[in-house]
mmCIF file of C-alpha atoms in Angstrom:
data_model
loop_
_atom_site.group_PDB
_atom_site.id
_atom_site.type_symbol
_atom_site.label_atom_id
_atom_site.label_comp_id
_atom_site.label_asym_id
_atom_site.label_seq_id
_atom_site.Cartn_x
_atom_site.Cartn_y
_atom_site.Cartn_z
ATOM 1 C CA MET C 1361 103.169 -51.607 96.880
ATOM 2 C CA PRO C 1362 102.469 -48.116 98.289
ATOM 3 C CA LYS C 1363 100.729 -47.874 101.654
ATOM 4 C CA GLY C 1364 97.105 -46.885 101.879
ATOM 5 C CA ARG C 1365 95.806 -44.018 103.962
ATOM 6 C CA LEU C 1366 93.933 -43.733 107.237
ATOM 7 C CA TYR C 1367 91.044 -41.243 107.162
ATOM 8 C CA ILE C 1368 89.733 -39.904 110.491
ATOM 9 C CA VAL C 1369 86.116 -39.188 109.621
ATOM 10 C CA SER C 1370 83.775 -37.234 111.901
ATOM 11 C CA THR C 1371 80.184 -38.486 111.900
ATOM 12 C CA PRO C 1372 76.928 -36.916 113.199
ATOM 13 C CA ILE C 1373 76.497 -36.543 116.959
ATOM 14 C CA GLY C 1374 72.757 -37.158 116.577
ATOM 15 C CA ASN C 1375 71.031 -35.811 113.491
ATOM 16 C CA LEU C 1376 72.077 -38.020 110.554
ATOM 17 C CA GLU C 1377 72.002 -35.031 108.192
ATOM 18 C CA ASP C 1378 74.893 -33.364 110.069
ATOM 19 C CA ILE C 1379 77.579 -34.906 107.884
ATOM 20 C CA THR C 1380 79.811 -33.207 105.346
ATOM 21 C CA LEU C 1381 79.814 -33.967 101.629
ATOM 22 C CA ARG C 1382 83.523 -34.777 101.924
ATOM 23 C CA ALA C 1383 82.860 -37.290 104.706
ATOM 24 C CA LEU C 1384 80.257 -39.070 102.560
ATOM 25 C CA ASP C 1385 82.586 -39.064 99.564
ATOM 26 C CA THR C 1386 85.410 -40.515 101.694
ATOM 27 C CA LEU C 1387 83.222 -43.275 103.139
ATOM 28 C CA LYS C 1388 82.123 -44.229 99.627
ATOM 29 C CA LYS C 1389 85.684 -44.380 98.256
ATOM 30 C CA VAL C 1390 87.660 -46.197 100.974
ATOM 31 C CA ASP C 1391 88.201 -49.955 100.940
ATOM 32 C CA TYR C 1392 87.250 -50.538 104.579
ATOM 33 C CA ILE C 1393 85.413 -48.672 107.335
ATOM 34 C CA ALA C 1394 86.648 -49.255 110.898
ATOM 35 C CA CYS C 1395 83.854 -48.478 113.335
ATOM 36 C CA GLU C 1396 83.271 -48.555 117.070
ATOM 37 C CA ASP C 1397 80.015 -50.532 116.780
ATOM 38 C CA THR C 1398 78.978 -51.992 113.411
ATOM 39 C CA GLU C 1399 75.280 -52.139 114.310
ATOM 40 C CA HIS C 1400 75.233 -48.451 115.276
ATOM 41 C CA SER C 1401 77.275 -47.330 112.261
ATOM 42 C CA LEU C 1402 75.042 -49.238 109.854
ATOM 43 C CA LYS C 1403 72.193 -46.832 110.672
ATOM 44 C CA LEU C 1404 74.262 -44.004 109.181
ATOM 45 C CA LEU C 1405 75.748 -46.030 106.324
ATOM 46 C CA ASN C 1406 72.399 -47.515 105.290
ATOM 47 C CA TYR C 1407 70.794 -44.057 105.423
ATOM 48 C CA TYR C 1408 73.290 -42.900 102.768
ATOM 49 C CA GLU C 1409 73.344 -46.256 100.942
ATOM 50 C CA ILE C 1410 77.051 -46.853 101.633
ATOM 51 C CA LYS C 1411 78.091 -50.490 101.519
ATOM 52 C CA LYS C 1412 81.669 -51.279 102.566
ATOM 53 C CA PRO C 1413 83.380 -54.056 104.546
ATOM 54 C CA LEU C 1414 83.248 -53.086 108.223
ATOM 55 C CA ILE C 1415 85.824 -53.758 110.948
ATOM 56 C CA SER C 1416 84.635 -53.354 114.536
ATOM 57 C CA TYR C 1417 87.239 -52.060 117.022
ATOM 58 C CA TRP C 1418 84.871 -51.709 119.987
ATOM 59 C CA SER C 1419 86.374 -51.394 123.477
ATOM 60 C CA GLU C 1420 88.746 -54.252 124.352
ATOM 61 C CA LYS C 1421 88.968 -55.240 120.675
ATOM 62 C CA GLU C 1422 90.755 -52.026 119.761
ATOM 63 C CA LYS C 1423 94.353 -53.186 120.341
ATOM 64 C CA VAL C 1424 93.847 -56.432 118.417
ATOM 65 C CA ARG C 1425 91.874 -54.841 115.597
ATOM 66 C CA ALA C 1426 94.366 -51.972 115.363
ATOM 67 C CA GLU C 1427 96.956 -54.447 114.066
ATOM 68 C CA GLU C 1428 94.498 -55.858 111.539
ATOM 69 C CA ILE C 1429 93.689 -52.349 110.298
ATOM 70 C CA ILE C 1430 97.375 -51.367 110.083
ATOM 71 C CA GLN C 1431 98.165 -54.493 108.041
ATOM 72 C CA LYS C 1432 95.378 -53.685 105.584
ATOM 73 C CA ILE C 1433 96.697 -50.139 105.142
ATOM 74 C CA LYS C 1434 100.264 -51.400 104.687
ATOM 75 C CA ALA C 1435 98.911 -53.735 101.993
ATOM 76 C CA GLY C 1436 97.673 -50.684 100.066
ATOM 77 C CA HIS C 1437 94.071 -50.400 101.272
ATOM 78 C CA ASN C 1438 92.491 -47.110 102.378
ATOM 79 C CA VAL C 1439 90.601 -47.227 105.693
ATOM 80 C CA ALA C 1440 88.124 -44.742 107.170
ATOM 81 C CA LEU C 1441 88.006 -44.632 110.970
ATOM 82 C CA ILE C 1442 84.675 -43.581 112.526
ATOM 83 C CA THR C 1443 83.033 -43.758 115.956
ATOM 84 C CA ASP C 1444 79.388 -43.967 117.007
ATOM 85 C CA ALA C 1445 79.252 -40.155 117.077
ATOM 86 C CA GLY C 1446 81.663 -37.276 116.591
ATOM 87 C CA THR C 1447 85.408 -37.568 116.030
ATOM 88 C CA PRO C 1448 87.525 -40.688 116.746
ATOM 89 C CA GLY C 1449 90.016 -40.228 119.576
ATOM 90 C CA ILE C 1450 88.218 -37.241 121.147
ATOM 91 C CA SER C 1451 86.648 -38.728 124.306
ATOM 92 C CA ASP C 1452 85.991 -41.727 122.056
ATOM 93 C CA PRO C 1453 87.901 -44.842 120.927
ATOM 94 C CA GLY C 1454 90.362 -44.564 118.053
ATOM 95 C CA ALA C 1455 93.521 -43.253 119.736
ATOM 96 C CA VAL C 1456 95.219 -46.687 119.694
ATOM 97 C CA ILE C 1457 94.754 -47.075 115.941
ATOM 98 C CA ILE C 1458 95.906 -43.507 115.270
ATOM 99 C CA SER C 1459 99.043 -44.003 117.409
ATOM 100 C CA ARG C 1460 99.899 -47.229 115.592
ATOM 101 C CA ALA C 1461 99.442 -45.521 112.221
ATOM 102 C CA ILE C 1462 101.872 -42.774 113.289
ATOM 103 C CA GLU C 1463 104.410 -45.413 114.399
ATOM 104 C CA GLU C 1464 104.138 -47.084 110.977
ATOM 105 C CA ASP C 1465 104.552 -43.756 109.150
ATOM 106 C CA ILE C 1466 101.088 -44.084 107.588
ATOM 107 C CA GLU C 1467 99.502 -40.944 106.163
ATOM 108 C CA ILE C 1468 96.581 -39.826 108.346
ATOM 109 C CA ILE C 1469 93.984 -37.490 106.867
ATOM 110 C CA PRO C 1470 91.375 -35.713 109.022
ATOM 111 C CA VAL C 1471 87.875 -35.264 107.629
ATOM 112 C CA PRO C 1472 86.354 -32.899 110.232
ATOM 113 C CA GLY C 1473 82.727 -32.496 111.148
ATOM 114 C CA PRO C 1474 80.317 -31.987 114.061
ATOM 115 C CA THR C 1475 81.508 -32.122 117.657
ATOM 116 C CA ALA C 1476 79.376 -31.807 120.788
ATOM 117 C CA LEU C 1477 81.816 -29.621 122.725
ATOM 118 C CA ILE C 1478 81.956 -26.898 120.024
ATOM 119 C CA ALA C 1479 78.199 -27.055 119.465
ATOM 120 C CA ALA C 1480 77.588 -26.525 123.198
ATOM 121 C CA LEU C 1481 80.177 -23.742 123.447
ATOM 122 C CA SER C 1482 78.608 -21.866 120.534
ATOM 123 C CA ILE C 1483 75.235 -21.608 122.289
ATOM 124 C CA SER C 1484 76.476 -21.265 125.890
ATOM 125 C CA GLY C 1485 76.683 -17.475 126.049
ATOM 126 C CA LEU C 1486 79.960 -17.849 127.977
ATOM 127 C CA ASN C 1487 83.453 -16.737 126.961
ATOM 128 C CA THR C 1488 84.620 -18.762 123.950
ATOM 129 C CA GLU C 1489 87.906 -16.943 123.251
ATOM 130 C CA GLU C 1490 89.757 -19.353 125.527
ATOM 131 C CA PHE C 1491 88.442 -22.623 126.869
ATOM 132 C CA THR C 1492 89.677 -25.910 128.311
ATOM 133 C CA PHE C 1493 88.096 -29.218 127.300
ATOM 134 C CA ILE C 1494 88.218 -31.764 130.131
ATOM 135 C CA GLY C 1495 85.982 -34.526 128.778
ATOM 136 C CA PHE C 1496 84.570 -36.989 131.324
ATOM 137 C CA LEU C 1497 85.321 -36.527 135.029
ATOM 138 C CA PRO C 1498 86.380 -39.491 137.207
ATOM 139 C CA VAL C 1499 83.552 -41.817 138.253
ATOM 140 C CA LYS C 1500 84.410 -41.935 141.976
ATOM 141 C CA GLN C 1501 83.353 -38.853 143.914
ATOM 142 C CA THR C 1502 86.631 -38.440 145.834
ATOM 143 C CA GLN C 1503 88.648 -38.473 142.595
ATOM 144 C CA ARG C 1504 86.089 -36.273 140.845
ATOM 145 C CA ARG C 1505 86.249 -33.616 143.564
ATOM 146 C CA LYS C 1506 90.022 -33.768 143.558
ATOM 147 C CA LYS C 1507 90.018 -33.103 139.808
ATOM 148 C CA LEU C 1508 87.559 -30.228 140.209
ATOM 149 C CA LEU C 1509 89.700 -28.744 142.962
ATOM 150 C CA GLU C 1510 92.695 -28.801 140.576
ATOM 151 C CA LEU C 1511 90.580 -26.886 138.051
ATOM 152 C CA SER C 1512 89.007 -24.443 140.498
ATOM 153 C CA SER C 1513 91.475 -21.609 139.781
ATOM 154 C CA GLU C 1514 91.384 -22.094 135.969
ATOM 155 C CA ARG C 1515 90.200 -18.809 134.439
ATOM 156 C CA ARG C 1516 89.302 -20.205 131.032
ATOM 157 C CA THR C 1517 85.822 -21.549 130.281
ATOM 158 C CA LEU C 1518 85.620 -25.256 131.160
ATOM 159 C CA VAL C 1519 83.851 -27.899 129.061
ATOM 160 C CA PHE C 1520 82.923 -31.364 130.347
ATOM 161 C CA TYR C 1521 81.046 -34.404 129.050
ATOM 162 C CA GLU C 1522 78.864 -36.329 131.475
ATOM 163 C CA ALA C 1523 76.674 -39.436 131.466
ATOM 164 C CA PRO C 1524 73.010 -39.159 132.555
ATOM 165 C CA HIS C 1525 73.430 -41.317 135.679
ATOM 166 C CA ARG C 1526 76.171 -38.998 137.016
ATOM 167 C CA ILE C 1527 75.025 -35.550 135.848
ATOM 168 C CA LEU C 1528 73.355 -34.493 139.109
ATOM 169 C CA GLN C 1529 76.228 -35.709 141.311
ATOM 170 C CA SER C 1530 78.815 -33.969 139.123
ATOM 171 C CA LEU C 1531 76.913 -30.672 139.116
ATOM 172 C CA ASP C 1532 76.471 -30.904 142.882
ATOM 173 C CA ASP C 1533 80.241 -31.402 143.282
ATOM 174 C CA MET C 1534 80.908 -28.449 140.944
ATOM 175 C CA LEU C 1535 78.655 -26.224 143.040
ATOM 176 C CA GLU C 1536 80.517 -27.300 146.174
ATOM 177 C CA VAL C 1537 83.994 -26.782 144.704
ATOM 178 C CA PHE C 1538 83.518 -23.957 142.171
ATOM 179 C CA GLY C 1539 80.743 -21.983 143.842
ATOM 180 C CA ASP C 1540 77.651 -20.648 142.082
ATOM 181 C CA ARG C 1541 79.158 -19.829 138.672
ATOM 182 C CA ARG C 1542 77.330 -19.267 135.393
ATOM 183 C CA ILE C 1543 76.765 -22.476 133.477
ATOM 184 C CA CYS C 1544 75.205 -23.965 130.361
ATOM 185 C CA VAL C 1545 74.113 -27.612 130.315
ATOM 186 C CA ALA C 1546 73.099 -29.098 126.959
ATOM 187 C CA ARG C 1547 71.704 -32.575 126.402
ATOM 188 C CA GLU C 1548 70.908 -34.615 123.291
ATOM 189 C CA LEU C 1549 72.409 -31.958 120.985
ATOM 190 C CA THR C 1550 71.036 -32.101 117.404
ATOM 191 C CA LYS C 1551 68.527 -34.808 118.416
ATOM 192 C CA MET C 1552 64.746 -34.707 118.783
ATOM 193 C CA PHE C 1553 64.801 -33.996 122.521
ATOM 194 C CA GLU C 1554 67.620 -31.422 122.476
ATOM 195 C CA GLU C 1555 67.497 -29.246 125.595
ATOM 196 C CA VAL C 1556 69.672 -26.388 126.833
ATOM 197 C CA GLN C 1557 69.693 -24.974 130.380
ATOM 198 C CA ARG C 1558 71.493 -21.722 131.232
ATOM 199 C CA GLY C 1559 71.878 -19.783 134.482
ATOM 200 C CA ARG C 1560 73.665 -20.060 137.789
ATOM 201 C CA LEU C 1561 74.843 -23.525 138.739
ATOM 202 C CA SER C 1562 72.393 -23.752 141.635
ATOM 203 C CA GLU C 1563 69.469 -22.725 139.382
ATOM 204 C CA VAL C 1564 70.312 -25.212 136.635
ATOM 205 C CA LEU C 1565 70.856 -27.999 139.165
ATOM 206 C CA GLU C 1566 67.449 -27.314 140.733
ATOM 207 C CA ARG C 1567 65.766 -27.405 137.304
ATOM 208 C CA LEU C 1568 67.464 -30.659 136.351
ATOM 209 C CA GLU C 1569 66.488 -32.292 139.646
ATOM 210 C CA GLU C 1570 62.857 -31.696 138.677
ATOM 211 C CA SER C 1571 63.179 -32.835 135.048
ATOM 212 C CA LYS C 1572 63.703 -36.135 133.248
ATOM 213 C CA ILE C 1573 67.372 -37.142 133.162
ATOM 214 C CA ALA C 1574 68.263 -38.844 129.887
ATOM 215 C CA GLY C 1575 70.807 -38.685 127.082
ATOM 216 C CA GLU C 1576 74.382 -37.451 126.904
ATOM 217 C CA TYR C 1577 75.248 -34.094 128.518
ATOM 218 C CA VAL C 1578 77.751 -31.331 127.774
ATOM 219 C CA ILE C 1579 78.552 -28.948 130.646
ATOM 220 C CA VAL C 1580 80.011 -25.510 129.890
ATOM 221 C CA ILE C 1581 80.980 -23.492 132.972
ATOM 222 C CA GLU C 1582 82.647 -20.130 133.352
ATOM 223 C CA GLY C 1583 86.215 -19.966 134.607
ATOM 224 C CA ALA C 1584 87.326 -18.656 137.989
ATOM 225 C CA LEU C 1585 86.911 -14.971 138.722
ATOM 226 C CA GLU C 1586 89.867 -13.002 140.109
ATOM 227 C CA LYS C 1587 88.485 -13.277 143.660
ATOM 228 C CA ASP C 1588 88.101 -17.054 143.364
ATOM 229 C CA ARG C 1589 91.622 -17.318 142.015
ATOM 230 C CA SER C 1590 93.040 -15.316 144.935
ATOM 231 C CA ILE C 1591 91.377 -17.623 147.466
ATOM 232 C CA GLU C 1592 92.681 -20.736 145.684
ATOM 233 C CA GLU C 1593 96.201 -19.362 145.610
ATOM 234 C CA ALA C 1594 95.911 -18.427 149.292
ATOM 235 C CA LEU C 1595 94.734 -21.949 150.156
ATOM 236 C CA LYS C 1596 97.767 -23.392 148.384
ATOM 237 C CA GLU C 1597 99.994 -21.144 150.505
ATOM 238 C CA VAL C 1598 98.200 -22.317 153.668
ATOM 239 C CA ARG C 1599 98.743 -25.966 152.709
ATOM 240 C CA GLU C 1600 102.433 -25.329 152.004
ATOM 241 C CA LEU C 1601 102.946 -23.654 155.393
ATOM 242 C CA MET C 1602 101.130 -26.523 157.141
ATOM 243 C CA LYS C 1603 103.394 -29.035 155.375
ATOM 244 C CA LYS C 1604 106.334 -27.120 156.821
ATOM 245 C CA GLY C 1605 104.982 -27.553 160.339
ATOM 246 C CA LYS C 1606 102.796 -24.489 160.924
ATOM 247 C CA GLY C 1607 99.433 -24.972 162.612
ATOM 248 C CA ARG C 1608 96.326 -24.198 160.556
ATOM 249 C CA LYS C 1609 95.426 -21.061 162.531
ATOM 250 C CA GLU C 1610 98.947 -19.674 162.306
ATOM 251 C CA ALA C 1611 99.205 -20.474 158.574
ATOM 252 C CA VAL C 1612 95.828 -18.834 157.903
ATOM 253 C CA LYS C 1613 96.827 -15.716 159.892
ATOM 254 C CA ILE C 1614 100.054 -15.300 157.879
ATOM 255 C CA VAL C 1615 98.429 -15.885 154.471
ATOM 256 C CA SER C 1616 95.266 -13.849 155.119
ATOM 257 C CA GLU C 1617 97.409 -10.797 155.931
ATOM 258 C CA LEU C 1618 99.538 -11.380 152.836
ATOM 259 C CA TYR C 1619 96.503 -11.682 150.500
ATOM 260 C CA GLY C 1620 94.242 -9.201 152.270
ATOM 261 C CA LEU C 1621 91.571 -11.846 152.897
ATOM 262 C CA SER C 1622 89.261 -12.508 155.828
ATOM 263 C CA LYS C 1623 90.898 -14.853 158.365
ATOM 264 C CA LYS C 1624 87.529 -16.441 159.169
ATOM 265 C CA GLU C 1625 86.659 -17.062 155.495
ATOM 266 C CA LEU C 1626 90.096 -18.450 154.654
ATOM 267 C CA TYR C 1627 90.064 -20.724 157.726
ATOM 268 C CA GLU C 1628 86.614 -22.109 156.825
ATOM 269 C CA GLU C 1629 87.637 -22.643 153.185
ATOM 270 C CA SER C 1630 90.792 -24.412 154.334
ATOM 271 C CA LEU C 1631 88.776 -26.826 156.461
ATOM 272 C CA LYS C 1632 86.297 -27.377 153.627
ATOM 273 C CA LYS C 1633 88.996 -28.249 151.089
ATOM 274 C CA ASP C 1634 90.582 -30.761 153.439
ATOM 275 C CA GLU C 1635 87.222 -32.526 153.712
ATOM 276 C CA ILE C 1636 87.035 -33.069 149.909
#
């Protein structure tokens, strides 16, 4: 018996009408629909009067259910993989099932659709020619700042996802590490309370501190300017010299002359980075 297929189907990120005709046709034709949360997915499926056997692969169930799904496909059944919103495997569950399907040489067919990161980029007003999608930052502040520091010299536009209970802390850390760059923060995209804030990081942060924090957020922030990049590269040189036994003042003196930077500014930045 020939194997079935695995369809990776993108679903709306909020507005139920943001779904392609092909996605609806696929969901109607497959034998099973594997979903992150059956209760959540039923809102979409009932809206379009789609009735199919559902397999939940939520969270810790994913590894176990992945095997069940693979066996059904190997038995000749077609399965559509969906998440609560957006595309499976992109900052969402689904990667385990997709990896297992690849291992079993199962045909995987993408059925693309809406995605929050592209929607936010398109309205950000920032450079969209090159961008880097990071997804969610680490929960702990020390790890989050470390990650931001690694990204601080990245010149491409950066895109993050963030939960409502961490949005203010993350933006505050970005201001500390990145400086006052241009930013766009979008929340509840395509939903009733959609809201977009643009401006300097400090301005947007101040506005958000005075507004109601709710819903899922997408953060789009401009990449490092040439000056920022030079300082980051200089700081790396300072750290390398210090690892080799040079004192901070001596390392800063050597590097500041090499990069044409202020000794005082470089010294202060060096101290600041070590505190993160």
